[in-house]
Coordinates of C-alpha atoms in Angstrom, one line a residue:
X1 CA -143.7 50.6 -150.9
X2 CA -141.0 48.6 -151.5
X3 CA -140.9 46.5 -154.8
X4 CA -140.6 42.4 -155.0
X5 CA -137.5 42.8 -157.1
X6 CA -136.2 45.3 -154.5
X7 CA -136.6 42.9 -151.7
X8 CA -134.5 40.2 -153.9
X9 CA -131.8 42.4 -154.7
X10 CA -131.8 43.4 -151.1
X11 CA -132.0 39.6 -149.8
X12 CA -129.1 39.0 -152.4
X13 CA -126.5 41.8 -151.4
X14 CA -127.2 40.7 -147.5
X15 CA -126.7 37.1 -148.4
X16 CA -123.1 38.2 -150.3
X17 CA -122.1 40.0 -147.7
X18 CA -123.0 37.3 -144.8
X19 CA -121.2 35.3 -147.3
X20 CA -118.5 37.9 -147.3
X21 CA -117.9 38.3 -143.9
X22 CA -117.5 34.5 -143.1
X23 CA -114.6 34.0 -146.1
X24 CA -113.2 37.0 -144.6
X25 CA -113.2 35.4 -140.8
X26 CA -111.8 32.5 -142.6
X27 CA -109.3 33.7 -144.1
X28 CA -108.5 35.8 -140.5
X29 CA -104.4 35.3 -139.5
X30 CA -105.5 34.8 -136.3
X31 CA -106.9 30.9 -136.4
X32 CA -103.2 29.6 -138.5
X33 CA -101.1 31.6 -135.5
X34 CA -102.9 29.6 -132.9
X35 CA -102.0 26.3 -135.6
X36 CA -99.2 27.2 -135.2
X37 CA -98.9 27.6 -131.8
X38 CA -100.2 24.4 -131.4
X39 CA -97.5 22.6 -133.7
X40 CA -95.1 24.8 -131.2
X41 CA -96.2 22.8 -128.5
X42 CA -95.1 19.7 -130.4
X43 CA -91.8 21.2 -131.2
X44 CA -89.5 19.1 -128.9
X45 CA -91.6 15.7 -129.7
X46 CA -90.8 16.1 -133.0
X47 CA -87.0 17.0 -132.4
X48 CA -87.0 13.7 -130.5
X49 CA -88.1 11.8 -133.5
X50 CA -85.5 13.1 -135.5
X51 CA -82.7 12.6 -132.9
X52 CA -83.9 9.0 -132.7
X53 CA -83.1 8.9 -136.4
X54 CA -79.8 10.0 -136.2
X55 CA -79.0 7.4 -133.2
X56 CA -80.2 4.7 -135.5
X57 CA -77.4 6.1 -138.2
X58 CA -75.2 6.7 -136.1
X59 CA -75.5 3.1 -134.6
X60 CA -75.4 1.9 -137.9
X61 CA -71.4 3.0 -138.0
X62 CA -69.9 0.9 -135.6
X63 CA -70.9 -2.2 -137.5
X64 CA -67.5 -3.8 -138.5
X65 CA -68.9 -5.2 -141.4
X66 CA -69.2 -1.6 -143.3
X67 CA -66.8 -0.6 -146.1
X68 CA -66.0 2.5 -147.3
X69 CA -68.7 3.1 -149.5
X70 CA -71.3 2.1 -147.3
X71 CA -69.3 3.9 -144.5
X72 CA -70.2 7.1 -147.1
X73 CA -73.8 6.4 -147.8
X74 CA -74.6 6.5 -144.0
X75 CA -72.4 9.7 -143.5
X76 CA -74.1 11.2 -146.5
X77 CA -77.6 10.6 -144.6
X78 CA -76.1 11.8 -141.1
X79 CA -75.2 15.3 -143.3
X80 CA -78.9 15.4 -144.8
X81 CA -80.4 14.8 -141.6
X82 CA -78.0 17.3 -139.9
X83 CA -77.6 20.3 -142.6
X84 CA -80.7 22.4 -141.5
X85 CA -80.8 20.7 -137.9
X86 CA -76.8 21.3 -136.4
X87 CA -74.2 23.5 -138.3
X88 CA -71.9 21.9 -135.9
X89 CA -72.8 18.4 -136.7
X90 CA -72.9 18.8 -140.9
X91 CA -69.5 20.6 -140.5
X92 CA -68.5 17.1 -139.3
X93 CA -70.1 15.2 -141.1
X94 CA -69.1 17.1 -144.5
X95 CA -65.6 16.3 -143.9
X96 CA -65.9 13.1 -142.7
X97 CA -67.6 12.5 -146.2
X98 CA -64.4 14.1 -147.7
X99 CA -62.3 12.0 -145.8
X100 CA -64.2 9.1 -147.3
X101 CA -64.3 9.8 -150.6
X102 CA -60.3 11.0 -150.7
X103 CA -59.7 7.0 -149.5
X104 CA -61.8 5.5 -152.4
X105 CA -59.9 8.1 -154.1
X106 CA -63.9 9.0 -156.3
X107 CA -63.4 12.3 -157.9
X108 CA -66.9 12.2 -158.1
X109 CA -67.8 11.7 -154.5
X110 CA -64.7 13.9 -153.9
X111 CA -66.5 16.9 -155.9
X112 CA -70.0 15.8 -153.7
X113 CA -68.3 16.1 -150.8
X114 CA -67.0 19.6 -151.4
X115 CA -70.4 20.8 -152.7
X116 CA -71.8 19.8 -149.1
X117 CA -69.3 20.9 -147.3
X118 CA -70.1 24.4 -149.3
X119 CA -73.5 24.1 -148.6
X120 CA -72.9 24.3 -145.0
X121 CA -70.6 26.6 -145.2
X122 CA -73.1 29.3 -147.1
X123 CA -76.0 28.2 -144.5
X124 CA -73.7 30.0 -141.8
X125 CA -72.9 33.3 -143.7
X126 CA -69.4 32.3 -144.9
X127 CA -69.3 33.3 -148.2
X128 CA -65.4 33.2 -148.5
X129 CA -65.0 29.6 -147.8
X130 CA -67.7 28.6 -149.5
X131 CA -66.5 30.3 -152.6
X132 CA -63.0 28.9 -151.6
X133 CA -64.5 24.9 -151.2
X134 CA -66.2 25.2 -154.7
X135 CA -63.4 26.9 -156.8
X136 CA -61.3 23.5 -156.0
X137 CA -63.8 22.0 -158.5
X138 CA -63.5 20.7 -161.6
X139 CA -66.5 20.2 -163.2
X140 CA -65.1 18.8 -166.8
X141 CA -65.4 14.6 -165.9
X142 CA -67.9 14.9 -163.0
X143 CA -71.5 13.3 -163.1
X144 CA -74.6 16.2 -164.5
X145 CA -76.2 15.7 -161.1
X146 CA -72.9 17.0 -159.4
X147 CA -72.6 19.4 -161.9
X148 CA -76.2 20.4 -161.5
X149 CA -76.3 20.6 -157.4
X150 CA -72.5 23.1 -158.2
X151 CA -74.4 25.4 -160.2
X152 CA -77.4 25.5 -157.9
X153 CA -75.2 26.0 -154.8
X154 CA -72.9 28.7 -156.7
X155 CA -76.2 30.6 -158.0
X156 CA -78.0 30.6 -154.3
X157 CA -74.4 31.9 -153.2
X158 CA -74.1 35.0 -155.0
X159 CA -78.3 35.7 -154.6
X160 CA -77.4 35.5 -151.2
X161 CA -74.6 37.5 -151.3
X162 CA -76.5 40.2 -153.4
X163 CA -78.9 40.3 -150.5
X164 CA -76.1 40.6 -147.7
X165 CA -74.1 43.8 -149.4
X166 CA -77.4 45.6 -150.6
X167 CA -74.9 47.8 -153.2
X168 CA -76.5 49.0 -156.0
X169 CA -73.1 48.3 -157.9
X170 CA -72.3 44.6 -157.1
X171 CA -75.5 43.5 -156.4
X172 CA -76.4 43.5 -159.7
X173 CA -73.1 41.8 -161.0
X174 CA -73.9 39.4 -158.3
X175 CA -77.5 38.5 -159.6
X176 CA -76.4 38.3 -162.9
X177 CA -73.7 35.8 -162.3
X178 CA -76.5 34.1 -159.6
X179 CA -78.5 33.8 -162.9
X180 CA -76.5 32.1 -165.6
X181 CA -75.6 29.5 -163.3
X182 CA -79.6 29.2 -162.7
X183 CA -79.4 29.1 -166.4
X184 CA -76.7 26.2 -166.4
X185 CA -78.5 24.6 -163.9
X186 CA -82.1 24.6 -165.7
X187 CA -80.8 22.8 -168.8
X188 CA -79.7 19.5 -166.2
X189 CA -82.8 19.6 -164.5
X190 CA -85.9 17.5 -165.3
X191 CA -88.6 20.3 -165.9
X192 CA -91.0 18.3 -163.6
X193 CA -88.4 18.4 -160.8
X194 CA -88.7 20.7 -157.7
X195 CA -85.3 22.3 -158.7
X196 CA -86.9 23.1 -162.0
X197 CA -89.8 24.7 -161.0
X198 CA -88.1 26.3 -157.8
X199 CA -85.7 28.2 -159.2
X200 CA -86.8 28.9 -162.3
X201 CA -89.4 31.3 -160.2
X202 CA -86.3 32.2 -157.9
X203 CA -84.9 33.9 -161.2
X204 CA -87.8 35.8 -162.2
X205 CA -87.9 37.0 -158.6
X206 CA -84.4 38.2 -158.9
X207 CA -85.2 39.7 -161.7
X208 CA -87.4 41.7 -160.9
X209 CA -90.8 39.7 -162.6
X210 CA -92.6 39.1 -160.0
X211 CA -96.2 38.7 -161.9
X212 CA -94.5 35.7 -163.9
X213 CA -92.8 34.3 -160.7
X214 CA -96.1 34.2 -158.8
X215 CA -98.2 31.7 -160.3
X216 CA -94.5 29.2 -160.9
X217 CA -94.2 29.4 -157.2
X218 CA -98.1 29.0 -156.6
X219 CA -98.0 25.9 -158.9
X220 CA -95.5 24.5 -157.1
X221 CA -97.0 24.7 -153.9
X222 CA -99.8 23.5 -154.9
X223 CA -98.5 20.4 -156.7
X224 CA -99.0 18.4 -153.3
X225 CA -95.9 16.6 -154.2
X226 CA -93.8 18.6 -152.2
X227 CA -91.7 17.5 -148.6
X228 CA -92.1 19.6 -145.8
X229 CA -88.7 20.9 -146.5
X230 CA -90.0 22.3 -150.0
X231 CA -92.8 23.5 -149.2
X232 CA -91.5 25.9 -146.2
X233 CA -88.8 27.0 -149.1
X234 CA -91.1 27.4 -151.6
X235 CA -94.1 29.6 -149.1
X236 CA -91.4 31.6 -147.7
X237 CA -90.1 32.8 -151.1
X238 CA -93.5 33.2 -152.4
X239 CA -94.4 34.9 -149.5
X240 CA -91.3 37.7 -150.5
X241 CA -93.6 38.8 -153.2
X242 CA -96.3 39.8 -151.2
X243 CA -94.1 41.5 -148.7
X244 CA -92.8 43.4 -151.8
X245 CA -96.4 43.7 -153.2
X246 CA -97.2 45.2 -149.3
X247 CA -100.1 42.3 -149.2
X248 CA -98.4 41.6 -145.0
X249 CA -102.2 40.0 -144.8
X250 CA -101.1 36.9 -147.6
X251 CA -97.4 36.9 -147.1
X252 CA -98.4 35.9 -143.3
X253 CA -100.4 33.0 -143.8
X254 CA -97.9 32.2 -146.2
X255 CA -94.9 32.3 -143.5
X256 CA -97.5 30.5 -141.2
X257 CA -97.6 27.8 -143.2
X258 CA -93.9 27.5 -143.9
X259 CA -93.0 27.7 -140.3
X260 CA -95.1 25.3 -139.4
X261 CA -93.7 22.8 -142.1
X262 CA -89.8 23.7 -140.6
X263 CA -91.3 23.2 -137.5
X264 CA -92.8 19.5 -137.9
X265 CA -88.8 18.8 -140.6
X266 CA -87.0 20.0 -137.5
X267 CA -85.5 22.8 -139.9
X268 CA -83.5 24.7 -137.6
X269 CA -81.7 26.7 -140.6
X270 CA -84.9 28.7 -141.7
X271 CA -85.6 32.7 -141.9
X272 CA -89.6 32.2 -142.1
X273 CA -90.6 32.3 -138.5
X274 CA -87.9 35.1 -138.1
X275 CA -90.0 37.2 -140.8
X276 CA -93.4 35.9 -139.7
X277 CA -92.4 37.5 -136.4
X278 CA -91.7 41.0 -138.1
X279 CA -94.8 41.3 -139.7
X280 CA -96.8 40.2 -136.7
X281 CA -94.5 43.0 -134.8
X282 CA -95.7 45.6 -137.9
X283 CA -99.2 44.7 -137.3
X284 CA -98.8 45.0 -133.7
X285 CA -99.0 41.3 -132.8
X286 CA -96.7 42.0 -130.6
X287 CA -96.9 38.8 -127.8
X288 CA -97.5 36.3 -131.3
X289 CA -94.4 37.7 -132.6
X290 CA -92.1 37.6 -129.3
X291 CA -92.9 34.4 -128.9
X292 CA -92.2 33.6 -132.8
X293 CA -88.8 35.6 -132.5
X294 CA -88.1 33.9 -128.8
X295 CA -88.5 30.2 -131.2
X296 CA -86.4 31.5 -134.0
X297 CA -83.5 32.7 -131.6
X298 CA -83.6 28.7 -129.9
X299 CA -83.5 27.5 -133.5
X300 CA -80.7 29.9 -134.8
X301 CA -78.8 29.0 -131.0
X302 CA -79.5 25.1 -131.4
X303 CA -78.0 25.0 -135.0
X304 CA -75.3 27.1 -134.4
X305 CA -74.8 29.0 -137.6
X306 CA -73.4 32.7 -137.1
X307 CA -75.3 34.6 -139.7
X308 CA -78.5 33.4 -138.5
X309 CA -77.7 34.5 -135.0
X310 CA -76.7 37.8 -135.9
X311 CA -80.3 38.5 -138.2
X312 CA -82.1 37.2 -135.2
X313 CA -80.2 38.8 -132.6
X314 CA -81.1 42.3 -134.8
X315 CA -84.4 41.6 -134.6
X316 CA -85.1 40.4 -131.4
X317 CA -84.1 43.8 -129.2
X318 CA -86.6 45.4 -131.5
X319 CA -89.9 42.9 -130.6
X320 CA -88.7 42.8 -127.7
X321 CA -88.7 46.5 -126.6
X322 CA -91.7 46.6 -128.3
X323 CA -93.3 44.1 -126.2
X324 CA -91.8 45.8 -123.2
X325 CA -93.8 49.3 -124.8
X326 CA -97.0 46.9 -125.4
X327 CA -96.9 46.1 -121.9
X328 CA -96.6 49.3 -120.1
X329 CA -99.0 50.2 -122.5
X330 CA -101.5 47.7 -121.2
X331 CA -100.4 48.0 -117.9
X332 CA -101.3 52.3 -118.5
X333 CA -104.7 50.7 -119.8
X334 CA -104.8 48.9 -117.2
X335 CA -104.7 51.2 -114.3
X336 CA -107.0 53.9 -116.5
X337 CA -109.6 51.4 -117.0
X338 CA -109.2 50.8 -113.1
X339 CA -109.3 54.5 -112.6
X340 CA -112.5 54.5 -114.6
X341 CA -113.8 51.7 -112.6
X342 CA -113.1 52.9 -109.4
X343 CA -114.8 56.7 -110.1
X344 CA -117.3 54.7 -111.3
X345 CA -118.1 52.9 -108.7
X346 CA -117.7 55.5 -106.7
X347 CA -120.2 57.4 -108.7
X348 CA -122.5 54.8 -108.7
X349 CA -122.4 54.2 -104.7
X350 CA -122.7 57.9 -104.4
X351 CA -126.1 57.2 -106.7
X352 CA -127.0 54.7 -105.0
X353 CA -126.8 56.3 -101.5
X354 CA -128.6 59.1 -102.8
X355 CA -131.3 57.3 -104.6
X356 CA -131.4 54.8 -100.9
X357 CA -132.1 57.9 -99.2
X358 CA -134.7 59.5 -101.8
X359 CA -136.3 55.8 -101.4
X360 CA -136.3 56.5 -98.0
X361 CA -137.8 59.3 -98.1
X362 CA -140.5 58.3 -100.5
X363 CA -141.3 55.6 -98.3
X364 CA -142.3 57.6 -95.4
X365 CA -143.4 60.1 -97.5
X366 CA -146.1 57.4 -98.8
X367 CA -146.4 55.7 -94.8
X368 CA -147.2 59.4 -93.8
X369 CA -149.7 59.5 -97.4
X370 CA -150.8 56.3 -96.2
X371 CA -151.5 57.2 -92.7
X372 CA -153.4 60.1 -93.8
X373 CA -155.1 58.2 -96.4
X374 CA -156.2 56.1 -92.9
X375 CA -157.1 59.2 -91.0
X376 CA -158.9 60.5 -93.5
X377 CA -161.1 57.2 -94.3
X378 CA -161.9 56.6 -90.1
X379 CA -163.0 60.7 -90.5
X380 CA -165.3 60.5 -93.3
X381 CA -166.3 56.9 -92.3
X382 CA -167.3 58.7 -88.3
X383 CA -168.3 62.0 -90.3
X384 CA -170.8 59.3 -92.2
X385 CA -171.8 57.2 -88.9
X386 CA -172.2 60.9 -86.9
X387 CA -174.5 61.8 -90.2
X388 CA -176.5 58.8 -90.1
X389 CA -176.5 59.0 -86.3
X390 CA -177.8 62.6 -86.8
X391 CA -180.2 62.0 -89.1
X392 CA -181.9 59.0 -87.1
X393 CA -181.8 60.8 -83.9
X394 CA -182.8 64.5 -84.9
X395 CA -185.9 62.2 -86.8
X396 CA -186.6 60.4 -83.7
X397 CA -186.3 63.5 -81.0
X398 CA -188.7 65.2 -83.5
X399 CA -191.1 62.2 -83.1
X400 CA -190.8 62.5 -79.3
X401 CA -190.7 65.9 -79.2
X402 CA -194.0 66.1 -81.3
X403 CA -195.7 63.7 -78.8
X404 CA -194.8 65.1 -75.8
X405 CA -196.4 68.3 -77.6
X406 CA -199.2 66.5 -78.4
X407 CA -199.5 65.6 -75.0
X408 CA -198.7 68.7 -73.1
X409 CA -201.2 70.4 -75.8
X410 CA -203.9 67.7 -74.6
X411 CA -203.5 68.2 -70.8
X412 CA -203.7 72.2 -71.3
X413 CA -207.0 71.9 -73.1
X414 CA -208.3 69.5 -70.4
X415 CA -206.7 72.1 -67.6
X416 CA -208.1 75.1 -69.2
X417 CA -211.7 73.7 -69.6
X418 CA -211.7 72.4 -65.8
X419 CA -210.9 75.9 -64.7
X420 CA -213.0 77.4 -67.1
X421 CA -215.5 75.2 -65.1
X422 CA -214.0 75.2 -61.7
X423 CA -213.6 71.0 -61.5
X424 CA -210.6 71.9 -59.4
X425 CA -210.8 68.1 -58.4
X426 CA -210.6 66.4 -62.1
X427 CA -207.7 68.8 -62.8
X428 CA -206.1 66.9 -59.4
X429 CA -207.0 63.8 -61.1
X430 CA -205.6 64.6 -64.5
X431 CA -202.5 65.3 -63.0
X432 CA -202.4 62.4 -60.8
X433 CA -203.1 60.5 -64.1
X434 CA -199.2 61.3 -65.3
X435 CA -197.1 58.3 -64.8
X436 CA -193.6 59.7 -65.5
X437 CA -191.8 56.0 -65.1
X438 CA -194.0 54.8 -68.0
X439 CA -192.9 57.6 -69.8
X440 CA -189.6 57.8 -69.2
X441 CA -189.5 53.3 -70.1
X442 CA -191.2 54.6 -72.9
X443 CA -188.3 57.5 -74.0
X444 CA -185.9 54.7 -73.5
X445 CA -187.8 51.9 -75.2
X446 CA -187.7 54.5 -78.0
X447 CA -184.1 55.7 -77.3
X448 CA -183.0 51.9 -77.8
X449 CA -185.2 50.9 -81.0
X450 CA -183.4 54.2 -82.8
X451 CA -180.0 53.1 -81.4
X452 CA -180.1 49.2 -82.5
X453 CA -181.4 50.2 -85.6
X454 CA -177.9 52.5 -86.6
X455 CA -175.9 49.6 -84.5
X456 CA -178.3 46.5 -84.7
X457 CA -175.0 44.2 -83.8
X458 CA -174.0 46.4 -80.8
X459 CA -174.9 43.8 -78.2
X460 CA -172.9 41.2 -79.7
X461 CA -169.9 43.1 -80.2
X462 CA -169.9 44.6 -76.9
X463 CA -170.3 41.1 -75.4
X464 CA -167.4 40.0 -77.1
X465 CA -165.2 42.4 -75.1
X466 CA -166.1 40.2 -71.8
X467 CA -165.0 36.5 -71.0
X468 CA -168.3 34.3 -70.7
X469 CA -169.1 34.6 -67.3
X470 CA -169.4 38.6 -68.1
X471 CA -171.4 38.9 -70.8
X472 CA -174.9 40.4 -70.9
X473 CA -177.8 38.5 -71.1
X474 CA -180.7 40.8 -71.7
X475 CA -184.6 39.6 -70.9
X476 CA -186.9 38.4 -74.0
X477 CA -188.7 42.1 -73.6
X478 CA -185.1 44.2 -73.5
X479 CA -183.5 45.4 -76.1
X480 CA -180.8 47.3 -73.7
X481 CA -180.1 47.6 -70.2
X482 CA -178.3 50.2 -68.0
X483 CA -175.0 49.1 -68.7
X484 CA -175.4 48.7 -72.6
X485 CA -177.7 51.8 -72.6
X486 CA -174.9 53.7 -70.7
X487 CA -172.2 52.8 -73.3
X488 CA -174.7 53.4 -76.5
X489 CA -174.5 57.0 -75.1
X490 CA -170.8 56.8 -75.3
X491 CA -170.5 55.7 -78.7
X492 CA -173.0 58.1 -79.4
X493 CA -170.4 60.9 -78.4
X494 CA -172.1 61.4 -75.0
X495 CA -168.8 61.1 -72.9
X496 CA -169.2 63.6 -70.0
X497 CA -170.5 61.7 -66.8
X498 CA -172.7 64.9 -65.8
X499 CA -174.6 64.3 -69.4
X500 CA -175.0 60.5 -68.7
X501 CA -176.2 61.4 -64.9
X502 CA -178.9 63.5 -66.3
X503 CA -180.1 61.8 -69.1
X504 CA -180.3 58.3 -67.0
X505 CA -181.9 59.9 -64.3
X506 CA -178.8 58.3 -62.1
X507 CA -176.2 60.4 -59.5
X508 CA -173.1 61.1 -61.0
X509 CA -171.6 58.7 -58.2
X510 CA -173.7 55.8 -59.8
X511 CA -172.4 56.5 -63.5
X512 CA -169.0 56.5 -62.3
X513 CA -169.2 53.4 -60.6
X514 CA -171.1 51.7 -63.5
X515 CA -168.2 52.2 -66.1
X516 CA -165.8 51.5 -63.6
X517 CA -167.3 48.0 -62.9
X518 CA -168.1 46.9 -66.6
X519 CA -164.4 47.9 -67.8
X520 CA -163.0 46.0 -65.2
X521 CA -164.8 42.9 -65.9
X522 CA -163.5 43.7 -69.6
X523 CA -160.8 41.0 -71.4
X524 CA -158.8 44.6 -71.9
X525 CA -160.0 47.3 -69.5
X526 CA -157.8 49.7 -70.7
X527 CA -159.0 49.3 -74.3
X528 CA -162.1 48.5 -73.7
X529 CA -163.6 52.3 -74.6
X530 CA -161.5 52.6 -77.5
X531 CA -163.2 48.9 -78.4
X532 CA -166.3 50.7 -77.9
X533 CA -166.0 53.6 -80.3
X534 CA -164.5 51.0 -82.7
X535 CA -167.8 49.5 -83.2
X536 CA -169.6 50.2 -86.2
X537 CA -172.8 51.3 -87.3
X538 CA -174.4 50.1 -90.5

């Protein structure tokens, strides 16, 4: 018997895991993707709005009344708005603000400028001229938030250039250099900033410490302070770690997240949907992540930056095959499952003619059952009648029988005396006496009580086989006539016309002609015997 503390532990572990299966639907990959796929479908809207930004800048710069300086200020915004949107575009716009800031003759806008124009050139994989634009620098007189954005650009260049060779030799002199110009960096930053935080967790990464670099990055994210823009850095870098930490399940959500944020930016410049769309390929996701890698090879096309053509363009063959694989597979699945179905239904038509035909069967097995059931009742119902019948009539013969013994017995004592005595002329009295009508009225008075008492509703039923005009009407002394008493010998089994001649005292013409006349007058002379027998005794 099972204890009251057993039944609450029980209760509790059921509750935990109830509870346990619903975080773990929650936190399913499957309800972001379709977020995300939903924010997809708002891709181009969203484009739109930004576009219609840039036409209200770039409207802005055909007013006459703009100098130089604000002539910069709204290239500098074009740039912004272009720099992860069109390669094409902040190429222009990056040397239009050069062009600028070499007429107002600013060494510090001159030395922006540059660092921009780097920037754009390291967004499209080319490292050269990036390194080229920023070793024309001199950083000795210039402002700490150019200085600042130089050693930020010059660290992300050589951690991405670390990443790009993948040698064991440079690599590492490349992330060390990355990491004392983080270093430099740091010290201009305001340790509240994004920057701060950002790659200050960027370096531990590098570094190897991912435990430490974790919760910096998780902070961050969750700081809610963060622009869409951040935040999709931020999640995708984070997300690194758990790729590295083979958690695919967190570093997806993760990537989710951060392509949706690029997504509403209009960050065309962005690697987390193109590594979303691995993982989803690694965990056989394959039509989420074909249509993830299809998005990231229009983004990488719109913006028109080289390298991130060529990592999608590597890529994208291998979801795609694997799609192609996932689809013959289905379509294999697809045509066994139909196979399946089809034997099946075969099978179960074959079953179902089979089990028709057993039905069949089994219902004229039970008609046939039934029928005999039928035959059987009527035979023991007539063997019952024919027993009562018997009994009644072999009483009643015995009755008569005894009489007429009685009788005989009577006139053969009266016979012998008047010998004995020679009264030859009493014995010619005593037979003269005899009056065989009264006795045969007598045998059929008889014959008729014993018959209407086994069928006491003969008459009606027999009229009922005649129209009106046809039916009997007996006197009030009868109880049957010739033509009922000839068919209560039928239904008594007396059938033979000879019998019936006999036993009526009538020629066999005369019986003949009597059935004849009274089934013709019938409703259904052809029946109208069979009606007879039909009638029941009690």
């Amino acid at each position: 018997m099972i204890s009251l503390n057993s039944m609450k532990h029980l209760v509790l572990h059921l509750t935990l895991l109830f509870i346990g299966c619903l975080y773990s639907a929650a936190q399913s990959p499957a309800r972001e993707i379709e977020k995300l796929k939903l924010v997809l479908k708002e891709k181009s809207q969203l484009d739109a709005q930004k576009q219609k930004r840039i036409d209200f800048l770039k409207a802005s710069l055909t007013h006459k009344e703009l100098d130089l300086n604000d002539e910069y200020v709204v290239c500098l915004k074009l740039y912004n708005e272009y720099k992860s949107f069109r390669y094409d575009k902040a190429f222009y716009y990056a040397h239009q603000l050069q062009r600028i800031s070499n007429e107002l003759k600013d060494p510090a806008k001159i030395a922006y400028a540059k660092l921009k124009l780097g920037f754009i050139l390291l967004s499209s994989g080319m490292f050269k001229e990036t390194f080229d634009s920023l070793s024309t620098l001199k950083l000795k007189h210039l402002p700490d938030s150019v200085k600042r954005e130089y050693y930020l650009l010059s660290a992300r260049t050589y951690y991405d250039l670390a990443d790009f060779d993948q040698d064991d030799y440079y690599t590492r002199i490349y992330k060390t250099k990355a990491s004392l110009y983080v270093d430099s960096a740091l010290k201009l930053c305001d340790n509240h900033s994004f920057d701060y935080a950002y790659y200050s967790g960027l370096k531990l990464i590098k570094a190897g410490d991912l435990k430490q670099a974790i919760p910096k990055l998780k902070s961050l994210i969750y700081s809610k302070r963060l622009s869409e823009h951040e935040y999709a850095i931020t999640a995708s870098t984070l997300s690194d770690i758990y790729i590295q930490y083979h958690q695919p399940d967190r570093a997806i959500k993760l990537l989710i997240n951060a392509s949706i944020a690029d997504i509403k930016s209009s960050t065309k410049e962005a690697a987390a949907m193109l590594n979303l769309a691995q993982l989803l390929n690694k965990k056989t996701h394959i039509e989420d992540a074909y249509l993830l890698i299809k998005a990231a090879m229009d983004d990488a096309v719109y913006y028109g930056a080289r390298q991130r053509k060529v990592q999608v363009s590597a890529i994208l063959p291998v979801i795609a095959s694997a799609k192609i694989l996932h689809e013959q597979e289905q379509k294999q699945m697809l045509f066994f499952y139909c196979a399946l179905l089809t034997v099946l239904s075969i099978t179960i038509i074959v079953f179902a003619i089979i089990i028709y035909k057993q039905l069949k069967r089994i219902k004229a097995a039970d008609k046939l059952v039934l029928q005999a059931n039928a035959r059987l009742r009527n035979t023991i119902e007539k063997l019952n009648e024919a027993e009562k019948i018997k009994e009644e009539y072999i009483g009643y013969y015995l009755h008569i029988i005894s009489d007429y013994l009685n009788k005989l017995e009577k006139i053969k004592s009266s016979i012998t005396q008047r010998l004995t005595t020679k009264k030859f002329g009493e014995i010619k009295v005593l037979v003269g006496n005899i009056n065989l009508k009264k006795e045969r009225e007598e045998l059929f008075s008889n014959f008729d009580k014993a018959f209407l008492k086994l069928f006491p509703n003969f008459v009606t039923e027999f009229n009922t086989l005649f129209p009106v005009e046809y039916q009997v009407r007996l006197l009030p002394h009868q109880l049957l006539n010739t033509d009922l008493r000839i068919f209560a010998l039928i239904r008594l089994g007396v059938n033979d016309p000879d019998k019936l001649a006999r036993i009526l005292e009538y020629s066999l013409n005369t019986i003949y002609n009597y059935r004849t006349r009274i089934k013709n007058k019938s409703i259904h002379p052809d029946k109208f015997e069979i009606a007879i027998m039909a009638i029941k005794a009690i």
